[in-house]
Amino acid sequence: MRVAFYSTKEYDKEFFKKAQGEHEFLFLKNALRSETAPLAAGCEAVCVFVNDELTREVLVRLRHEGVRLVALRCAGYNNVDIEAARELGLKVARVPAYSPHAVAEHAVAMLLTLNRKTHRAYNRVREGNFELHGLMGFDLFGKTVGVFGTGKIGIAFAKIMNGMGCRVLVCDPYPSEEARQFELVDPEELYRECDVVSLHCPLLEDTYHLYNQETFLKSKPGFTLINTGRGALVDASAAIAALKTGQLGYLAMDVYEEERDYFFADQSSGIIQDDVLMRLMTFPNVLITGHQAFFTHEAMAGIVGTTMDNIADYQAGVDLRNGV
Ligand code: NAI
């Protein structure tokens, strides 16, 4: 089958080429937008990533070009107009789990970096400065950690924090059996009680700007917020205001609401126009990574394996195991 891969990076090519077999893979650097949809002409499937845009308009164009399968090589599918895809008869599959540990461990890495200021210590020591001033952190042991979303990633994160001796509160409208080993609370209690909060819920209408001016105020003063979920879970302007007053003590972001214009590319020689992002980058207590939480060997192998299974299901005409 001929498959057009959008937003392809060298590492995608490297991993997917090994699994190509009889298929014909067309690796495009372009992100999927209405103007790049015609590049999929003659392809029965497109393989897309988090910042590709699968709006109704784009899906109509893809359908017109002969595409019948949208294979997301990621878990979240907030960038796809699912209703439009259904109406157009397009099958949509995703990679629901590909090492939840990759994302959970990155969330922990960000938390520990911010808390123990290893990002600052690293630079200092390289300059021969062994001064400790400004590097004081806090013990995570005994702290209360809140987790929004107890799916595969949230549970993996909660277990790690539990292992570090934290009290773990979880919040999820549809908690799994596994989630019940932790203290299930409502959002209000989570805001109020937690020293650290990590976001692992999907971006939906009711989770859009889950952290906003109001919820920042309801939170424990000086708390730490970790977002490896989706950028729009946090109102970044409200976060800046909360950082300026100290209400938000630390912020880690692997994702950013407007990331599609900047992330996954080298912007170091250009002028970044996004003043909110630039302001966030000036805080010593904010840590930003460019949507890399998923990026481990194990996760990439998992993404390729499940995507190939999805393509095989489609070709066999059976129900997609990972259909959306
Ligand atoms: P999952 O589907 O296993 O779990 C999501 C959980 O969130 C479910 O238990 C669901 O009931 C819960 N949820 C839904 N609405 C909620 C609400 N209003 N409040 C609290 N919980 C709510 O998903 P998984 O695999 O754990 O991934 C979570 C999210 O992480 C994905 O939706 C995706 O946006 C993000 N992600 C980020 C990556 C990165 O590289 N930064 C990589 C992979 C996923």
Coordinates of C-alpha atoms and ligand atoms in Angstrom, one line a residue:
M1 CA 0.0 0.0 0.0
R2 CA 1.2 3.5 -0.7
V3 CA 1.3 5.6 2.4
A4 CA 2.1 9.4 2.6
F5 CA 3.9 10.3 5.8
Y6 CA 3.5 13.9 6.8
S7 CA 5.8 15.9 9.2
T8 CA 8.5 13.3 8.7
K9 CA 11.8 13.6 10.6
E10 CA 14.9 11.5 10.0
Y11 CA 14.1 9.3 13.0
D12 CA 10.6 8.5 11.6
K13 CA 12.2 7.5 8.3
E14 CA 14.9 5.4 10.0
F15 CA 12.3 3.5 12.1
F16 CA 9.5 3.1 9.5
K17 CA 11.9 2.2 6.6
K18 CA 12.8 -1.0 8.5
A19 CA 9.2 -2.0 8.7
Q20 CA 8.3 -1.0 5.1
G21 CA 8.2 -4.5 3.6
E22 CA 6.0 -4.5 0.4
H23 CA 4.5 -1.1 1.2
E24 CA 5.5 2.1 -0.6
F25 CA 6.2 4.9 1.9
L26 CA 6.4 8.5 0.8
F27 CA 8.2 10.5 3.4
L28 CA 7.2 14.2 3.4
K29 CA 8.7 16.8 5.5
N30 CA 5.6 19.0 5.1
A31 CA 3.0 19.2 7.8
L32 CA -0.5 18.2 6.7
R33 CA -2.5 21.3 5.9
S34 CA -5.1 21.9 3.2
E35 CA -2.4 23.1 0.8
T36 CA -0.2 20.1 1.4
A37 CA -3.1 17.5 1.2
P38 CA -2.7 17.0 -2.6
L39 CA 0.8 15.6 -1.9
A40 CA -1.0 12.4 -0.9
A41 CA -2.4 11.9 -4.4
G42 CA -2.4 8.2 -5.2
C43 CA -1.9 7.2 -1.6
E44 CA -4.5 5.0 0.1
A45 CA -3.3 6.1 3.6
V46 CA -1.7 9.0 5.3
C47 CA 0.4 8.7 8.4
V48 CA 0.3 11.8 10.6
F49 CA 1.6 13.2 13.8
V50 CA 0.5 15.6 16.6
N51 CA 0.6 18.9 14.8
D52 CA -0.8 17.8 11.5
E53 CA -4.2 19.4 10.9
L54 CA -7.0 17.1 10.0
T55 CA -9.9 19.5 9.7
R56 CA -13.0 18.8 7.7
E57 CA -11.5 20.7 4.8
V58 CA -8.3 18.7 4.9
L59 CA -10.1 15.4 5.2
V60 CA -12.3 16.3 2.2
R61 CA -9.2 17.0 0.2
L62 CA -7.5 13.7 1.3
R63 CA -10.6 11.7 0.4
H64 CA -10.6 13.4 -3.0
E65 CA -7.0 12.3 -3.5
G66 CA -7.9 8.7 -2.9
V67 CA -7.0 8.4 0.8
R68 CA -9.1 6.0 2.9
L69 CA -7.1 5.5 6.0
V70 CA -5.7 8.1 8.4
A71 CA -3.0 6.4 10.6
L72 CA -2.0 8.6 13.5
R73 CA 1.5 7.8 14.8
C74 CA 0.5 9.2 18.2
A75 CA -2.0 8.6 21.0
G76 CA -4.0 11.9 21.1
Y77 CA -6.4 12.6 18.2
N78 CA -7.6 16.1 19.2
N79 CA -6.2 17.3 15.8
V80 CA -8.7 15.2 13.8
D81 CA -12.3 16.1 13.0
I82 CA -13.6 12.6 13.8
E83 CA -17.2 13.4 12.8
A84 CA -16.1 14.6 9.4
A85 CA -13.9 11.5 8.9
R86 CA -16.8 9.3 9.7
E87 CA -19.1 11.1 7.3
L88 CA -16.5 10.8 4.6
G89 CA -16.0 7.1 5.2
L90 CA -12.4 7.6 6.2
K91 CA -11.0 5.1 8.8
V92 CA -8.9 6.6 11.5
A93 CA -6.5 4.6 13.7
R94 CA -4.1 5.7 16.3
V95 CA -1.4 4.3 18.6
P96 CA -3.2 4.2 21.9
A97 CA -0.2 3.0 23.9
Y98 CA 3.5 2.9 23.0
S99 CA 5.4 3.1 26.2
P100 CA 3.4 5.2 28.7
H101 CA 6.6 5.0 30.7
A102 CA 8.4 7.2 28.2
V103 CA 6.0 10.1 28.9
A104 CA 5.6 9.4 32.6
E105 CA 9.4 9.3 33.1
H106 CA 9.9 12.5 31.1
A107 CA 7.3 14.2 33.4
V108 CA 9.3 13.0 36.4
A109 CA 12.6 14.1 34.7
M110 CA 11.1 17.6 34.3
L111 CA 9.8 17.7 37.9
L112 CA 13.2 16.7 39.3
T113 CA 15.0 19.1 37.0
L114 CA 12.9 22.1 38.1
N115 CA 12.9 21.1 41.7
R116 CA 16.6 20.4 42.0
K117 CA 17.6 22.9 39.4
T118 CA 19.9 20.6 37.6
H119 CA 19.5 22.7 34.4
R120 CA 21.0 25.6 36.2
A121 CA 23.6 23.6 38.1
Y122 CA 24.8 22.0 34.8
N123 CA 25.5 25.4 33.2
R124 CA 27.2 26.8 36.4
V125 CA 29.5 23.9 36.9
R126 CA 30.6 24.0 33.2
E127 CA 31.8 27.5 33.9
G128 CA 33.7 26.4 37.0
N129 CA 31.1 27.9 39.4
F130 CA 30.4 25.5 42.2
E131 CA 28.3 27.9 44.2
L132 CA 25.0 26.5 45.6
H133 CA 23.2 29.7 46.1
G134 CA 19.8 29.6 44.3
L135 CA 19.9 25.8 43.9
M136 CA 17.9 24.8 46.9
G137 CA 15.1 22.4 46.2
F138 CA 12.6 20.4 48.2
D139 CA 12.2 16.8 49.1
L140 CA 9.5 15.1 47.1
F141 CA 9.1 12.5 49.8
G142 CA 6.0 13.2 51.8
K143 CA 4.6 15.8 49.3
T144 CA 1.1 15.5 47.8
V145 CA 1.1 14.9 44.1
G146 CA -2.0 15.2 42.0
V147 CA -2.6 13.5 38.7
F148 CA -5.3 14.6 36.2
G149 CA -6.1 11.6 34.0
T150 CA -5.4 8.0 35.2
G151 CA -5.0 6.4 31.8
K152 CA -1.9 4.5 30.9
I153 CA 0.5 7.4 31.3
G154 CA -1.2 8.9 34.5
I155 CA -1.0 5.5 36.2
A156 CA 2.7 5.0 35.3
F157 CA 3.4 8.5 36.6
A158 CA 1.4 7.9 39.8
K159 CA 3.2 4.7 40.5
I160 CA 6.6 6.4 40.2
M161 CA 5.6 9.2 42.6
N162 CA 4.1 6.6 45.0
G163 CA 7.5 4.9 44.9
M164 CA 9.2 8.1 45.9
G165 CA 7.1 8.3 49.0
C166 CA 4.6 10.9 47.9
R167 CA 0.9 11.0 48.7
V168 CA -0.8 10.6 45.3
L169 CA -4.3 12.0 44.6
V170 CA -5.9 11.2 41.3
C171 CA -8.8 12.7 39.4
D172 CA -10.6 11.1 36.5
P173 CA -14.3 11.0 35.6
Y174 CA -13.8 7.4 34.4
P175 CA -11.3 5.9 36.8
S176 CA -9.9 2.5 35.9
E177 CA -9.6 -0.3 38.5
E178 CA -5.9 0.5 38.7
A179 CA -6.7 4.1 39.6
R180 CA -8.5 3.0 42.7
Q181 CA -5.3 2.0 44.4
F182 CA -4.7 5.8 44.8
E183 CA -6.9 8.4 46.5
L184 CA -9.6 9.4 44.0
V185 CA -10.6 13.0 44.5
D186 CA -12.7 15.7 42.8
P187 CA -10.8 18.5 40.9
E188 CA -11.5 21.0 43.7
E189 CA -9.7 18.8 46.3
L190 CA -6.8 18.2 43.9
Y191 CA -6.3 21.9 43.3
R192 CA -6.4 22.7 47.0
E193 CA -4.2 19.9 48.3
C194 CA -1.4 19.3 45.8
D195 CA 2.2 20.5 45.9
V196 CA 2.7 19.1 42.5
V197 CA 0.2 18.4 39.7
S198 CA 0.8 16.5 36.5
L199 CA -1.6 16.6 33.6
H200 CA -2.2 13.3 31.8
C201 CA -5.8 13.7 30.5
P202 CA -6.7 14.2 26.8
L203 CA -7.5 17.6 25.4
L204 CA -11.3 17.7 25.2
E205 CA -13.9 20.5 25.4
D206 CA -14.1 20.1 29.2
T207 CA -10.3 19.9 29.7
Y208 CA -9.5 23.0 27.5
H209 CA -7.7 25.4 29.8
L210 CA -8.1 23.1 32.7
Y211 CA -5.5 25.4 34.3
N212 CA -6.8 29.0 33.9
Q213 CA -6.8 32.2 36.0
E214 CA -9.5 30.7 38.3
T215 CA -8.0 27.3 38.9
F216 CA -4.5 28.7 39.4
L217 CA -6.0 30.8 42.3
K218 CA -7.7 27.7 43.7
S219 CA -4.3 25.9 43.8
K220 CA -1.8 25.6 46.6
P221 CA 0.4 28.7 46.6
G222 CA 3.8 27.9 45.1
F223 CA 2.7 24.6 43.6
T224 CA 4.5 22.9 40.6
L225 CA 2.6 22.2 37.4
I226 CA 3.8 19.6 34.9
N227 CA 2.2 19.5 31.5
T228 CA 3.2 16.6 29.2
G229 CA -0.4 16.2 28.0
R230 CA -1.5 18.8 25.4
G231 CA -0.6 22.5 25.4
A232 CA -4.2 23.8 25.5
L233 CA -4.8 22.1 28.9
V234 CA -3.1 25.2 30.3
D235 CA -3.9 28.8 29.6
A236 CA -0.3 30.0 29.1
S237 CA -1.1 33.7 29.7
A238 CA -2.8 32.8 33.0
A239 CA 0.3 30.7 33.9
I240 CA 2.6 33.8 33.3
A241 CA 0.4 35.9 35.6
A242 CA 0.4 33.1 38.3
L243 CA 4.2 32.8 37.9
K244 CA 4.6 36.5 38.4
T245 CA 2.7 36.4 41.7
G246 CA 4.4 33.2 42.9
Q247 CA 1.1 31.4 43.0
L248 CA 2.6 29.0 40.5
G249 CA 6.0 28.1 41.9
Y250 CA 7.3 26.0 39.0
L251 CA 6.0 25.2 35.5
A252 CA 7.2 22.4 33.2
M253 CA 5.8 22.2 29.7
D254 CA 6.6 19.6 27.1
V255 CA 3.7 20.9 25.1
Y256 CA 2.4 24.4 24.3
E257 CA -0.9 25.5 22.9
E258 CA 0.7 27.3 19.9
E259 CA 3.5 24.8 19.5
R260 CA 2.6 23.8 15.9
D261 CA 4.4 27.0 14.6
Y262 CA 7.6 26.3 16.4
F263 CA 8.1 22.8 17.8
F264 CA 9.9 20.0 16.0
A265 CA 12.1 22.5 14.1
D266 CA 15.2 24.6 14.6
Q267 CA 14.1 28.1 15.2
S268 CA 17.4 29.3 16.5
S269 CA 18.2 31.6 13.5
G270 CA 14.8 33.2 13.2
I271 CA 12.7 35.6 15.2
I272 CA 10.2 33.9 17.4
Q273 CA 7.0 36.0 17.2
D274 CA 5.2 34.4 20.0
D275 CA 5.5 36.7 23.0
V276 CA 3.8 34.3 25.4
L277 CA 6.3 31.6 24.6
M278 CA 9.2 34.0 24.8
R279 CA 8.1 35.3 28.2
L280 CA 7.7 31.8 29.5
M281 CA 11.3 31.1 28.4
T282 CA 12.6 33.9 30.6
F283 CA 11.5 32.5 33.9
P284 CA 14.2 30.5 35.8
N285 CA 11.4 28.4 37.3
V286 CA 9.9 27.3 33.9
L287 CA 11.3 24.4 32.0
I288 CA 10.2 23.9 28.4
T289 CA 11.0 20.9 26.2
G290 CA 9.8 20.6 22.6
H291 CA 7.2 17.7 22.8
Q292 CA 9.9 15.1 23.4
A293 CA 8.2 13.1 26.2
F294 CA 7.4 10.3 23.8
F295 CA 10.8 10.2 22.4
T296 CA 12.5 7.0 23.5
H297 CA 13.7 3.9 21.5
E298 CA 11.0 1.8 23.1
A299 CA 8.3 4.2 22.3
M300 CA 9.4 4.7 18.6
A301 CA 9.5 0.9 18.2
G302 CA 6.0 0.7 19.7
I303 CA 4.7 3.5 17.4
V304 CA 6.0 1.7 14.3
G305 CA 4.7 -1.7 15.4
T306 CA 1.2 -0.5 16.1
T307 CA 1.0 1.7 13.0
M308 CA 1.9 -1.3 10.9
D309 CA -0.7 -3.4 12.7
N310 CA -3.3 -0.7 11.9
I311 CA -2.3 -0.7 8.2
A312 CA -2.6 -4.5 8.2
D313 CA -6.0 -4.4 9.8
Y314 CA -7.2 -1.9 7.2
Q315 CA -5.8 -4.0 4.4
A316 CA -7.4 -7.2 5.8
G317 CA -10.8 -5.4 5.9
V318 CA -11.2 -6.3 9.6
D319 CA -12.3 -3.9 12.4
L320 CA -9.3 -1.7 13.3
R321 CA -7.9 -2.7 16.6
N322 CA -7.0 0.8 17.4
G323 CA -9.7 2.6 15.5
V324 CA -10.9 6.0 16.7
Ligands
NAI1 P1 -5.5 7.3 28.1 O1 -6.6 7.4 27.1 O2 -5.0 6.0 28.5 O3 -6.0 8.1 29.5 C1 -6.6 9.3 29.5 C2 -7.4 9.4 30.8 O4 -7.8 10.7 31.0 C3 -8.6 8.4 30.9 O5 -8.6 7.6 32.0 C4 -9.8 9.4 30.9 O6 -10.9 8.9 31.6 C5 -9.1 10.6 31.6 N1 -9.9 11.9 31.5 C6 -10.7 12.3 30.5 N2 -11.3 13.5 30.8 C7 -10.7 13.8 32.0 C8 -10.9 15.0 32.9 N3 -11.8 15.9 32.5 N4 -10.2 15.0 34.0 C9 -9.4 14.0 34.4 N5 -9.2 12.9 33.6 C10 -9.8 12.8 32.4 O7 -4.4 8.3 27.6 P2 -2.8 8.2 27.9 O8 -2.2 7.3 26.9 O9 -2.5 8.0 29.3 O10 -2.3 9.7 27.4 C11 -2.8 10.8 28.0 C12 -2.5 12.1 27.2 O11 -1.1 12.3 27.1 C13 -2.9 11.9 25.7 O12 -4.3 12.2 25.5 C14 -2.0 12.8 25.0 O13 -2.7 14.1 24.8 C15 -0.8 13.0 25.9 N6 0.4 12.4 25.3 C16 1.5 13.2 25.3 C17 2.7 12.8 24.7 C18 3.9 13.6 24.7 O14 4.9 13.2 24.0 N7 4.0 14.8 25.3 C19 2.8 11.4 24.2 C20 1.6 10.6 24.4 C21 0.5 11.1 24.9

